[in-house]
Amino acid sequence: EMAPREVVPPRFWNAEPSVDVLSYLTSQWLPQKKRGLFLHGKSGCGKTYQLYAIYKVLLANFLEKRKVVYHDCENRAGWNFDGENKAHLFDNLFTERPTRSAANAAYRTLNLCYDNNLVCFFTSALSLEKIEEMYGERYSRRIKALAEPMVLTR
């Protein structure tokens, strides 16, 4: 099933997961539905492309449209965490300037996901080590509890 066109920008309509991402989704995630992925890498390496590809795989394999939610971390307005949503995709985590309010907002989001046992997929230009260095260990611990780290190098 094609991802809803109103959610996916046209340039990502044909997004396909990489071999590594697809392998994780089919061999580990879809059967167990435990942890998502934390995709990180340099700008332009395909993080957002892979996140939309994950979105399509989730919709095609088991989730209804209303149960998969895409969040752009550069625009927090309109985020939806109601109980009907089963998978959350966060693009551009920690792209804001590292201010106290941005750090607090990010931690509240991570904690909400952790406390409610939500399935989350993240992208970030920052590695877990860099997040820990800039924001503290509690941030990297929460991400590790929610998602399997994967470096994209394309």
GROMACS .gro file of C-alpha atoms in nm:
model
  154
    1GLU     CA    1   0.000   0.000   0.000
    2MET     CA    2   0.130   0.343  -0.089
    3ALA     CA    3   0.190   0.581   0.199
    4PRO     CA    4  -0.074   0.856   0.208
    5ARG     CA    5   0.025   1.129  -0.035
    6GLU     CA    6  -0.085   1.401   0.207
    7VAL     CA    7   0.178   1.285   0.458
    8VAL     CA    8   0.469   1.203   0.229
    9PRO     CA    9   0.626   1.478   0.017
   10PRO     CA   10   0.636   1.390  -0.356
   11ARG     CA   11   1.013   1.343  -0.363
   12PHE     CA   12   0.973   1.054  -0.115
   13TRP     CA   13   0.675   0.876  -0.278
   14ASN     CA   14   0.906   0.605  -0.414
   15ALA     CA   15   1.122   0.573  -0.100
   16GLU     CA   16   1.249   0.219  -0.043
   17PRO     CA   17   1.433   0.103   0.269
   18SER     CA   18   1.803   0.022   0.246
   19VAL     CA   19   1.912  -0.340   0.285
   20ASP     CA   20   2.014  -0.279   0.649
   21VAL     CA   21   1.691  -0.100   0.742
   22LEU     CA   22   1.473  -0.359   0.567
   23SER     CA   23   1.667  -0.641   0.732
   24TYR     CA   24   1.609  -0.490   1.077
   25LEU     CA   25   1.241  -0.428   1.010
   26THR     CA   26   1.165  -0.773   0.871
   27SER     CA   27   1.386  -0.991   1.089
   28GLN     CA   28   1.362  -0.812   1.422
   29TRP     CA   29   1.109  -0.534   1.438
   30LEU     CA   30   0.799  -0.661   1.259
   31PRO     CA   31   0.798  -0.999   1.439
   32GLN     CA   32   0.861  -0.856   1.787
   33LYS     CA   33   0.754  -0.489   1.768
   34LYS     CA   34   0.989  -0.392   2.048
   35ARG     CA   35   1.229  -0.113   1.959
   36GLY     CA   36   1.237   0.122   1.664
   37LEU     CA   37   1.548   0.261   1.495
   38PHE     CA   38   1.764   0.565   1.565
   39LEU     CA   39   1.906   0.659   1.224
   40HIS     CA   40   2.191   0.904   1.237
   41GLY     CA   41   2.448   1.037   0.998
   42LYS     CA   42   2.571   1.343   0.815
   43SER     CA   43   2.341   1.581   0.635
   44GLY     CA   44   2.232   1.440   0.300
   45CYS     CA   45   2.299   1.073   0.383
   46GLY     CA   46   1.935   0.970   0.340
   47LYS     CA   47   1.793   0.976   0.694
   48THR     CA   48   1.461   1.137   0.600
   49TYR     CA   49   1.435   0.917   0.291
   50GLN     CA   50   1.478   0.607   0.508
   51LEU     CA   51   1.224   0.735   0.761
   52TYR     CA   52   0.962   0.769   0.487
   53ALA     CA   53   1.058   0.424   0.359
   54ILE     CA   54   1.000   0.288   0.712
   55TYR     CA   55   0.664   0.466   0.717
   56LYS     CA   56   0.564   0.286   0.396
   57VAL     CA   57   0.679  -0.053   0.531
   58LEU     CA   58   0.482  -0.005   0.852
   59LEU     CA   59   0.166   0.086   0.663
   60ALA     CA   60   0.205  -0.199   0.417
   61ASN     CA   61   0.269  -0.465   0.681
   62PHE     CA   62   0.037  -0.406   0.970
   63LEU     CA   63  -0.056  -0.054   1.065
   64GLU     CA   64  -0.351   0.155   0.959
   65LYS     CA   65  -0.283   0.511   0.846
   66ARG     CA   66  -0.414   0.660   1.168
   67LYS     CA   67  -0.179   0.445   1.373
   68VAL     CA   68   0.144   0.573   1.217
   69VAL     CA   69   0.238   0.932   1.292
   70TYR     CA   70   0.519   1.133   1.133
   71HIS     CA   71   0.662   1.422   1.339
   72ASP     CA   72   0.902   1.685   1.209
   73CYS     CA   73   1.109   1.789   1.509
   74GLU     CA   74   1.169   2.129   1.351
   75ASN     CA   75   0.795   2.196   1.389
   76ARG     CA   76   0.645   2.064   1.713
   77ALA     CA   77   0.301   2.218   1.655
   78GLY     CA   78   0.029   1.962   1.602
   79TRP     CA   79   0.210   1.660   1.740
   80ASN     CA   80  -0.037   1.381   1.811
   81PHE     CA   81   0.025   1.131   2.091
   82ASP     CA   82  -0.326   0.993   2.140
   83GLY     CA   83  -0.358   0.632   2.245
   84GLU     CA   84  -0.468   0.516   1.899
   85ASN     CA   85  -0.126   0.578   1.749
   86LYS     CA   86   0.104   0.279   1.753
   87ALA     CA   87   0.422   0.401   1.582
   88HIS     CA   88   0.582   0.743   1.592
   89LEU     CA   89   0.844   0.862   1.343
   90PHE     CA   90   1.052   1.162   1.452
   91ASP     CA   91   1.256   1.335   1.183
   92ASN     CA   92   1.541   1.572   1.269
   93LEU     CA   93   1.570   1.505   1.643
   94PHE     CA   94   1.800   1.761   1.809
   95THR     CA   95   1.818   1.996   1.511
   96GLU     CA   96   1.723   2.298   1.719
   97ARG     CA   97   1.990   2.513   1.876
   98PRO     CA   98   2.090   2.340   2.201
   99THR     CA   99   1.895   2.566   2.435
  100ARG     CA  100   1.754   2.461   2.767
  101SER     CA  101   1.395   2.482   2.639
  102ALA     CA  102   1.476   2.272   2.329
  103ALA     CA  103   1.652   2.015   2.548
  104ASN     CA  104   1.358   2.003   2.789
  105ALA     CA  105   1.108   1.963   2.503
  106ALA     CA  106   1.314   1.680   2.354
  107TYR     CA  107   1.337   1.502   2.689
  108ARG     CA  108   0.962   1.540   2.754
  109THR     CA  109   0.900   1.378   2.414
  110LEU     CA  110   1.146   1.094   2.481
  111ASN     CA  111   0.999   1.038   2.828
  112LEU     CA  112   0.643   1.036   2.697
  113CYS     CA  113   0.740   0.771   2.443
  114TYR     CA  114   0.928   0.568   2.705
  115ASP     CA  115   0.661   0.593   2.977
  116ASN     CA  116   0.384   0.494   2.734
  117ASN     CA  117   0.583   0.216   2.567
  118LEU     CA  118   0.544   0.377   2.224
  119VAL     CA  119   0.723   0.244   1.917
  120CYS     CA  120   0.953   0.516   1.787
  121PHE     CA  121   1.179   0.570   1.489
  122PHE     CA  122   1.414   0.869   1.493
  123THR     CA  123   1.653   1.052   1.263
  124SER     CA  124   1.926   1.287   1.376
  125ALA     CA  125   2.245   1.437   1.242
  126LEU     CA  126   2.390   1.377   1.589
  127SER     CA  127   2.526   1.043   1.707
  128LEU     CA  128   2.427   0.911   2.049
  129GLU     CA  129   2.773   1.003   2.173
  130LYS     CA  130   2.730   1.363   2.054
  131ILE     CA  131   2.380   1.383   2.205
  132GLU     CA  132   2.521   1.260   2.536
  133GLU     CA  133   2.806   1.513   2.518
  134MET     CA  134   2.574   1.804   2.436
  135TYR     CA  135   2.263   1.716   2.639
  136GLY     CA  136   2.359   1.452   2.894
  137GLU     CA  137   2.344   1.080   2.948
  138ARG     CA  138   1.972   1.068   3.028
  139TYR     CA  139   1.892   1.161   2.666
  140SER     CA  140   2.108   0.892   2.511
  141ARG     CA  141   1.978   0.633   2.762
  142ARG     CA  142   1.617   0.708   2.666
  143ILE     CA  143   1.693   0.684   2.295
  144LYS     CA  144   1.877   0.353   2.343
  145ALA     CA  145   1.578   0.217   2.538
  146LEU     CA  146   1.343   0.316   2.255
  147ALA     CA  147   1.547   0.244   1.944
  148GLU     CA  148   1.834   0.049   1.792
  149PRO     CA  149   2.108   0.287   1.668
  150MET     CA  150   2.202   0.264   1.300
  151VAL     CA  151   2.455   0.486   1.120
  152LEU     CA  152   2.371   0.586   0.764
  153THR     CA  153   2.676   0.661   0.552
  154ARG     CA  154   2.548   0.700   0.198
   0.00000   0.00000   0.00000
